[in-house]
Coordinates of C-alpha atoms and ligand atoms in Angstrom, one line a residue:
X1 CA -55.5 13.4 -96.5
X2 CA -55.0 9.4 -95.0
X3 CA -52.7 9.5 -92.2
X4 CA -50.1 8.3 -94.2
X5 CA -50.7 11.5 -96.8
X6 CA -50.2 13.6 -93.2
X7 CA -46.9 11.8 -92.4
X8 CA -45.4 11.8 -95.8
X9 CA -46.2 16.0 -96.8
X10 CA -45.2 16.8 -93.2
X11 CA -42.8 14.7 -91.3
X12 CA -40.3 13.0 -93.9
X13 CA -38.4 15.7 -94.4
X14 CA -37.7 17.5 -91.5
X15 CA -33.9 18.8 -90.7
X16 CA -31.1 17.5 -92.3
X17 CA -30.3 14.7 -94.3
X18 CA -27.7 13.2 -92.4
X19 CA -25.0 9.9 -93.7
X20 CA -26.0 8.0 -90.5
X21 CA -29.5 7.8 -91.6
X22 CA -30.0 4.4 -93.4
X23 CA -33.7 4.2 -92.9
X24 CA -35.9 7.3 -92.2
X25 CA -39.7 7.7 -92.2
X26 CA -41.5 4.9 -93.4
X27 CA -40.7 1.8 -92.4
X28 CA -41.6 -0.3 -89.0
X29 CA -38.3 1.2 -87.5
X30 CA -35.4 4.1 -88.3
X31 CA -32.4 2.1 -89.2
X32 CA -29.5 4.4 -88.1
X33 CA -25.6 3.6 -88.2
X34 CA -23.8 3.7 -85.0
X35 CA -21.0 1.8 -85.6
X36 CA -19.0 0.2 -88.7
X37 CA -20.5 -3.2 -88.2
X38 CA -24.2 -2.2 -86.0
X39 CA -27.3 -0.7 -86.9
X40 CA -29.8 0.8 -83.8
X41 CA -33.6 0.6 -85.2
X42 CA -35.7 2.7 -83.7
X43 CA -39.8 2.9 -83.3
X44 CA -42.0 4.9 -81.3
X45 CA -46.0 4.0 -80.6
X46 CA -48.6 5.7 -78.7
X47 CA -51.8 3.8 -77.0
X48 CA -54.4 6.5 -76.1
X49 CA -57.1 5.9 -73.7
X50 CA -60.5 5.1 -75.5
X51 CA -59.1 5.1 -79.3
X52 CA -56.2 1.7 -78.6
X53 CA -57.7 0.6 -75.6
X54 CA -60.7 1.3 -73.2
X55 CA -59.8 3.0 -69.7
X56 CA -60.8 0.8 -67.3
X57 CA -59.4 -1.9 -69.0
X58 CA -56.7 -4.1 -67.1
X59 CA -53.6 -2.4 -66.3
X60 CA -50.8 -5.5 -66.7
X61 CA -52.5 -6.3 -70.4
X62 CA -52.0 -2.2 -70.9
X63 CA -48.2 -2.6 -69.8
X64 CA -47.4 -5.7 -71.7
X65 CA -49.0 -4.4 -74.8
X66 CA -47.6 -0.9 -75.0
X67 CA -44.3 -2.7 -75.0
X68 CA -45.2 -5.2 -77.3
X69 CA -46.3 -3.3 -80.0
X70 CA -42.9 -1.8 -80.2
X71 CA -40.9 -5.1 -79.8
X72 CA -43.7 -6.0 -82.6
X73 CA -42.1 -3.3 -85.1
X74 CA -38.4 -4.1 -83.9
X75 CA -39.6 -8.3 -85.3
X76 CA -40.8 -6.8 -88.8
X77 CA -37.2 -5.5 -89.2
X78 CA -35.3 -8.3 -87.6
X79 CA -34.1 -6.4 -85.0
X80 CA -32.7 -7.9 -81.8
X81 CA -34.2 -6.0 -79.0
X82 CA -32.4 -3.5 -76.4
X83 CA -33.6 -0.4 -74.7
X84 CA -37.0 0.7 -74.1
X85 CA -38.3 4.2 -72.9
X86 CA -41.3 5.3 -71.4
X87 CA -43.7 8.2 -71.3
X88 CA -47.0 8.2 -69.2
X89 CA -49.5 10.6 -69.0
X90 CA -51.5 9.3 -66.3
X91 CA -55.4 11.1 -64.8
X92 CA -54.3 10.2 -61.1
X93 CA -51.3 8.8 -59.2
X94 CA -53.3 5.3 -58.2
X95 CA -50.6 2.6 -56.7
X96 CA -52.3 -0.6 -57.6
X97 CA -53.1 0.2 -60.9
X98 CA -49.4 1.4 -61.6
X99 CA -47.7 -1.9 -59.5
X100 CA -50.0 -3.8 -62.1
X101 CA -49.0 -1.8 -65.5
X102 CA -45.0 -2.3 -64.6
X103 CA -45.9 -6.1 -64.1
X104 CA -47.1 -6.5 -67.6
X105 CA -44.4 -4.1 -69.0
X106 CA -41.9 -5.6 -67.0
X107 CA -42.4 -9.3 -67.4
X108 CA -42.2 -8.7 -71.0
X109 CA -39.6 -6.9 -70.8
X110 CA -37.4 -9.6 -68.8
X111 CA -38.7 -12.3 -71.3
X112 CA -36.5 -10.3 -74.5
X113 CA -33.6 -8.9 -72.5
X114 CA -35.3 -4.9 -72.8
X115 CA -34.1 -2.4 -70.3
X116 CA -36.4 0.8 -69.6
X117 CA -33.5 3.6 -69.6
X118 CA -36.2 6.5 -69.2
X119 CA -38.7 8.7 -70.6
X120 CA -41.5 11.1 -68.8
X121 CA -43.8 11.3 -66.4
X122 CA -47.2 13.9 -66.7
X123 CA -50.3 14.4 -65.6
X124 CA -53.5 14.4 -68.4
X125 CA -55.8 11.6 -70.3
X126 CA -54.6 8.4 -70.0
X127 CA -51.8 7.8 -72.7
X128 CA -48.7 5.3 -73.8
X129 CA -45.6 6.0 -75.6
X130 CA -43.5 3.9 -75.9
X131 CA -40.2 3.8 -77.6
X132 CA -37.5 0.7 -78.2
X133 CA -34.3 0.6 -79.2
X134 CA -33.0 -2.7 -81.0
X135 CA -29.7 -3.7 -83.0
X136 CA -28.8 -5.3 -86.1
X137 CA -25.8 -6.2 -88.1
X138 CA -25.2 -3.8 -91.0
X139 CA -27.2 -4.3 -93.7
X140 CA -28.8 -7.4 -92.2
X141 CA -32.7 -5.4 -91.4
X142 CA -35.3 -6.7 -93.5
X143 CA -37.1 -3.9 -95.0
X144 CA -40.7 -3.6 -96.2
X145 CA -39.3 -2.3 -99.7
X146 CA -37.7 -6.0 -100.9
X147 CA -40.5 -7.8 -102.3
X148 CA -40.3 -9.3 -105.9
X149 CA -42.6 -10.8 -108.1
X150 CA -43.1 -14.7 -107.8
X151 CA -41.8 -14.4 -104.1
X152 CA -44.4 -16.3 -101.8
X153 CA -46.2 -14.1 -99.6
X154 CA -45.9 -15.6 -95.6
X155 CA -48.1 -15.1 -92.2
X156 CA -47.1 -16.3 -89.0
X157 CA -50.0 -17.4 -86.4
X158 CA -53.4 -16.7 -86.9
X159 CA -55.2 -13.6 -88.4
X160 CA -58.3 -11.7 -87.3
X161 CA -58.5 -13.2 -83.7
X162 CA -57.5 -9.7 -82.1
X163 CA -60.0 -8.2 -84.2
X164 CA -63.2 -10.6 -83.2
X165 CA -62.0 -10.4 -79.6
X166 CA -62.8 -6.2 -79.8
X167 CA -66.0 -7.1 -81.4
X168 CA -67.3 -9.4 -79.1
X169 CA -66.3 -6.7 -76.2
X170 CA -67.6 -4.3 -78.3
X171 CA -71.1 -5.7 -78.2
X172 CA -70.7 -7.0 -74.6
X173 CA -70.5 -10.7 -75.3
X174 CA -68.2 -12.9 -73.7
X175 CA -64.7 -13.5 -74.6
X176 CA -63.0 -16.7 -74.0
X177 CA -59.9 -16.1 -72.2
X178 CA -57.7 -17.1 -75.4
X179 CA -59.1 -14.6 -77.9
X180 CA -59.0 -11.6 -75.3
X181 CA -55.5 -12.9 -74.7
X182 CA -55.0 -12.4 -78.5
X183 CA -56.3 -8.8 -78.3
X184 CA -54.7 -7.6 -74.7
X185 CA -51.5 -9.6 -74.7
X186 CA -50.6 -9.8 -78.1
X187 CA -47.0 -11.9 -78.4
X188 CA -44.3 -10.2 -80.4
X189 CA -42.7 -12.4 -82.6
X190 CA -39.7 -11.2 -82.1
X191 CA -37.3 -14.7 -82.1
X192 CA -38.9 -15.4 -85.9
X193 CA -37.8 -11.5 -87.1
X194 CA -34.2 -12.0 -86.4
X195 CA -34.7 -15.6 -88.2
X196 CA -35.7 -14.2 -90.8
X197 CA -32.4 -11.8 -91.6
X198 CA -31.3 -13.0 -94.5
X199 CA -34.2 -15.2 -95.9
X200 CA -37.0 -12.5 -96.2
X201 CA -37.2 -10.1 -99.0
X202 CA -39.6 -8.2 -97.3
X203 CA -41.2 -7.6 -93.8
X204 CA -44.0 -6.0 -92.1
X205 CA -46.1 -6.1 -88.8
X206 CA -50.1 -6.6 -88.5
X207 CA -50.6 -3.9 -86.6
X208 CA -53.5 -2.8 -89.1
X209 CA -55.0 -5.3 -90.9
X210 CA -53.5 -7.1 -93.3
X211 CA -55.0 -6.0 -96.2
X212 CA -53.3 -2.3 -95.1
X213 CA -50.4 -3.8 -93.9
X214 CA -49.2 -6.2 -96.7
X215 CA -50.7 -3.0 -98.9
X216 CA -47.5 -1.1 -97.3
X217 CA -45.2 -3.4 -98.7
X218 CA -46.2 -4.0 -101.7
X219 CA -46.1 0.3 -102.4
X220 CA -42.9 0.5 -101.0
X221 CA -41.6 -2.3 -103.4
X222 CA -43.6 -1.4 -106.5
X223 CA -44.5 -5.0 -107.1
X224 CA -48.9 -6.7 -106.4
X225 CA -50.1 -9.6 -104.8
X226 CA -52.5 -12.3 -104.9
X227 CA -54.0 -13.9 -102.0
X228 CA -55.7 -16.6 -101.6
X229 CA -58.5 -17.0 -99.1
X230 CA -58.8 -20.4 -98.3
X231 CA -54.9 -20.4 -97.5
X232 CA -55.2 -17.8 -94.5
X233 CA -54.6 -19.5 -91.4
X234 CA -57.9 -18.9 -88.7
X235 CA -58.6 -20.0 -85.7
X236 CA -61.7 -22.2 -85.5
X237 CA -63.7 -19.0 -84.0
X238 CA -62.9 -16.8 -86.7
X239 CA -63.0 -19.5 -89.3
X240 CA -67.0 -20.0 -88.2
X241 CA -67.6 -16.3 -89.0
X242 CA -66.0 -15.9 -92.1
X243 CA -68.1 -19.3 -93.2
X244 CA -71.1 -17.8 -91.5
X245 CA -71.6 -14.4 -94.8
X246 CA -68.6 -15.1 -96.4
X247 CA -67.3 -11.8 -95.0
X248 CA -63.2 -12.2 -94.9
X249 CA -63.3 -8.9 -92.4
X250 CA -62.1 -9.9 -89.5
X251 CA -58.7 -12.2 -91.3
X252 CA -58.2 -9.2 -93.5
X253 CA -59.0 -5.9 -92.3
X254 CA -59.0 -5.8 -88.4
X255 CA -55.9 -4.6 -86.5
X256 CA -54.2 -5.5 -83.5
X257 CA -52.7 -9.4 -84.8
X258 CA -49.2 -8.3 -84.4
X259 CA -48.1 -11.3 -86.6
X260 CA -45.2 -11.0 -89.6
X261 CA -46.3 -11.0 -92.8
X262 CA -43.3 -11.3 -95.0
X263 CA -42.2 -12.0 -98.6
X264 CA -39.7 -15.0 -99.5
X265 CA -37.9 -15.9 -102.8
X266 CA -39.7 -19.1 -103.8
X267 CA -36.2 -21.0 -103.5
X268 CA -36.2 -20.2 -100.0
X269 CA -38.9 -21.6 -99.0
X270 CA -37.6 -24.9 -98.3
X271 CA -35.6 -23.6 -95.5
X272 CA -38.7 -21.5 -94.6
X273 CA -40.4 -25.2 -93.6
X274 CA -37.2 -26.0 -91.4
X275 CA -37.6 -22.5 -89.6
X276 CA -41.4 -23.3 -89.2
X277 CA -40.2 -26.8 -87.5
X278 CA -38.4 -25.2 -85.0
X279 CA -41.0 -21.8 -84.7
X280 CA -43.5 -21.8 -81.8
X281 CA -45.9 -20.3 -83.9
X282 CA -47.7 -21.3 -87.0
X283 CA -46.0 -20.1 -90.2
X284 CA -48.5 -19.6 -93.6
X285 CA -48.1 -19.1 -97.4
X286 CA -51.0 -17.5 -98.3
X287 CA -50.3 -15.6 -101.7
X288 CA -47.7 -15.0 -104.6
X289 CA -46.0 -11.4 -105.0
X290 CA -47.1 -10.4 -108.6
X291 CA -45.8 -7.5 -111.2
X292 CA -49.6 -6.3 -111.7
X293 CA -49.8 -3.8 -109.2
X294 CA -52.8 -3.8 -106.3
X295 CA -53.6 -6.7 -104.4
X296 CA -56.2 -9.4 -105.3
X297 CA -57.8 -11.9 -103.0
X298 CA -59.3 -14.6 -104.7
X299 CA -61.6 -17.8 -103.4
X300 CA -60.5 -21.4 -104.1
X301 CA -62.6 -21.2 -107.5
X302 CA -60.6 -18.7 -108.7
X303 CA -63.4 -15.7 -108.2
X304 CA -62.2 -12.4 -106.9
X305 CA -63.3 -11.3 -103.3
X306 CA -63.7 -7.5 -103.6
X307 CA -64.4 -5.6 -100.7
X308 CA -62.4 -1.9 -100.7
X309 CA -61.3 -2.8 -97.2
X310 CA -58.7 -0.6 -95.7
X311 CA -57.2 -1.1 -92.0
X312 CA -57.4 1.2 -89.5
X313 CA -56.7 5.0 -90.3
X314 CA -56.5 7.8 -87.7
X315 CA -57.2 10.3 -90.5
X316 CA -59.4 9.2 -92.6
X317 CA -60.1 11.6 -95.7
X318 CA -59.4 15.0 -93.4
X319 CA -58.3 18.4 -94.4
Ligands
ADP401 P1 -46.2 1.3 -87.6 O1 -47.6 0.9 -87.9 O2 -45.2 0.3 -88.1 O3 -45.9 1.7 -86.2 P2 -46.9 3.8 -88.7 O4 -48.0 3.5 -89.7 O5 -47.3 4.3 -87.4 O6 -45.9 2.5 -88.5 O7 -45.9 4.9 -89.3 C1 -45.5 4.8 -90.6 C2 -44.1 5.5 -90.7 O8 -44.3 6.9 -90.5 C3 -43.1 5.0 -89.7 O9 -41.8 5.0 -90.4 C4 -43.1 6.1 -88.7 O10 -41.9 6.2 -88.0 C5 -43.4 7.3 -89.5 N1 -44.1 8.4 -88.7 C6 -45.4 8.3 -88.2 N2 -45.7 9.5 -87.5 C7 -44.6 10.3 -87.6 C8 -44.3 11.6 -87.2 N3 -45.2 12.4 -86.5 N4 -43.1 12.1 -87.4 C9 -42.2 11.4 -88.1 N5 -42.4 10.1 -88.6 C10 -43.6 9.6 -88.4
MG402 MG1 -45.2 -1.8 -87.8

């Protein structure tokens, strides 16, 4: 049972079925009808101490990212960002640490017009949740279930930078400052989401890998992919150990990028190069949506890359 198995035979059908609902379990956000012409999405993500991040780490990166990972899932939908709440399970009541997590949380917040309108405050392990609140105009969310084949698939920034970042900490090697940044202060791309209303078929957040993540769209729209390789956009660093055993890992299987990967009608994607003009971050074809179901990832010459890689599961073949 993947994690995915446990939400779907336990949590997506709980309670009613109510007419407000227009987007339940699934998705990167609830999309729920509040008024005749506004949608509110809705996301909820937990950092735990030691699984999403270690516990000494630095307390402004751990505020920034627990909101950004949210703000993250509200992009993927094109949802314009509003409220946020906030539950903490903290070990100790320690000052400095806790004037440095509302820094990062709240400089974010500031930057995308978020309020924090509440939540909860308990003692235990270190822990996150965070929920945010966003709007969109009726029908205007980009789901993850509108992909179609011959659509191009898109990336914005760079992939797998977050990913050798936790290596390199991993194995206690240094990190320049940029790649940890990628990792600890990961920018939601929030401004390209609402954008993209309208022009995407399809949306998703990196928050897994993309192999896992673009996998999610491409279930919930019934349609496959190919991607090709030498089209994913790397930074230098990640570029030099992909080269170095021709291991496509890090671009392809490691979480934590928080980039869009989206699907676009290939007529579109002229106004896709305007967007990228005016876009602060680098915006990517790598791939064509296809009708043959599963996804292929294939080297300039043509030759398949097969690997079996999955992203990141927090049940992993259990029960
Ligand atoms: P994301 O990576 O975008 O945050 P997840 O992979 O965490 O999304 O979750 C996939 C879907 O399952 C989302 O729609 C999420 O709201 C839903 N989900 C996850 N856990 C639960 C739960 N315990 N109860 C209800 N829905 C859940
Ligand atoms: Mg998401």
């Amino acid at each position: 049972m993947s994690e995915l198995d446990l939400i779907r035979d336990y949590f997506s059908r709980i309670g009613v079925s109510r007419r407000d609902v227009v987007l339940g379990v699934g998705d990167d956000c609830a999309l729920l009808r509040v008024s005749a012409d506004v949608e509110l999405a809705v996301s909820i993500d937990t950092l735990v101490a030691g699984v999403h991040f270690l516990p000494d780490c630095d307390p402004e990166g751990l505020g920034h990212k627990s909101l950004a990972v949210g703000l993250s899932d509200l992009a993927a939908m094109g949802a314009q960002p509003a409220w946020a709440t906030l539950a903490l399970t903290l070990p100790e009541a320690n000052r400095p640490w806790l004037d440095a997590f509302c820094r990062g949380f709240g400089m974010l917040a500031a930057e995308h017009d978020v309020q924090l309108v509440g939540g909860d405050t308990t003692r235990g392990p270190l822990s996150v949740t965070v929920q945010v609140h966003g709007l969109a105009p009726v029908g205007s969310a980009v789901r993850r279930s509108g992909a179609h084949p011959d659509d191009r698939v898109w990336v914005s920034g760079t992939l797998g930078d977050a990913g050798l970042a936790l290596r390199r900490l991993q194995a206690g090697e240094a990190v320049p400052s940029w790649v940890g940044n990628r990792l600890d202060r990961p920018v939601p791309r929030v401004e390209l989401g609402i954008a993209l209303r309208g022009i995407a078929s399809a949306m998703i957040d990196l928050s897994d890998g993309l192999t896992a993540d673009l996998g999610h769209i491409l279930e919930a729209s019934g349609v496959g992919a190919e991607i090709t390789l030498s089209a994913l956009p790397l930074s230098a660093e990640v570029a030099e150990d992909v080269a170095a055993a021709d291991d496509w890992g890090l671009p392809l299987a490691s979480g934590d990028d928080y980039e869009l990967c989206f699907a676009l009608p290939p007529d579109r994607c002229a106004t896709l190069d305007i967007l990228a003009r005016r876009s602060d971050c680098r915006l990517t074809p790598i791939g064509v949506i296809t009708e043959q179901l599963g996804l292929r990832c294939v080297r300039a010459d043509r030759t398949e890359w097969r690997s079996g890689l999955l992203g990141y599961d927090h049940f992993p073949d259990e029960g």
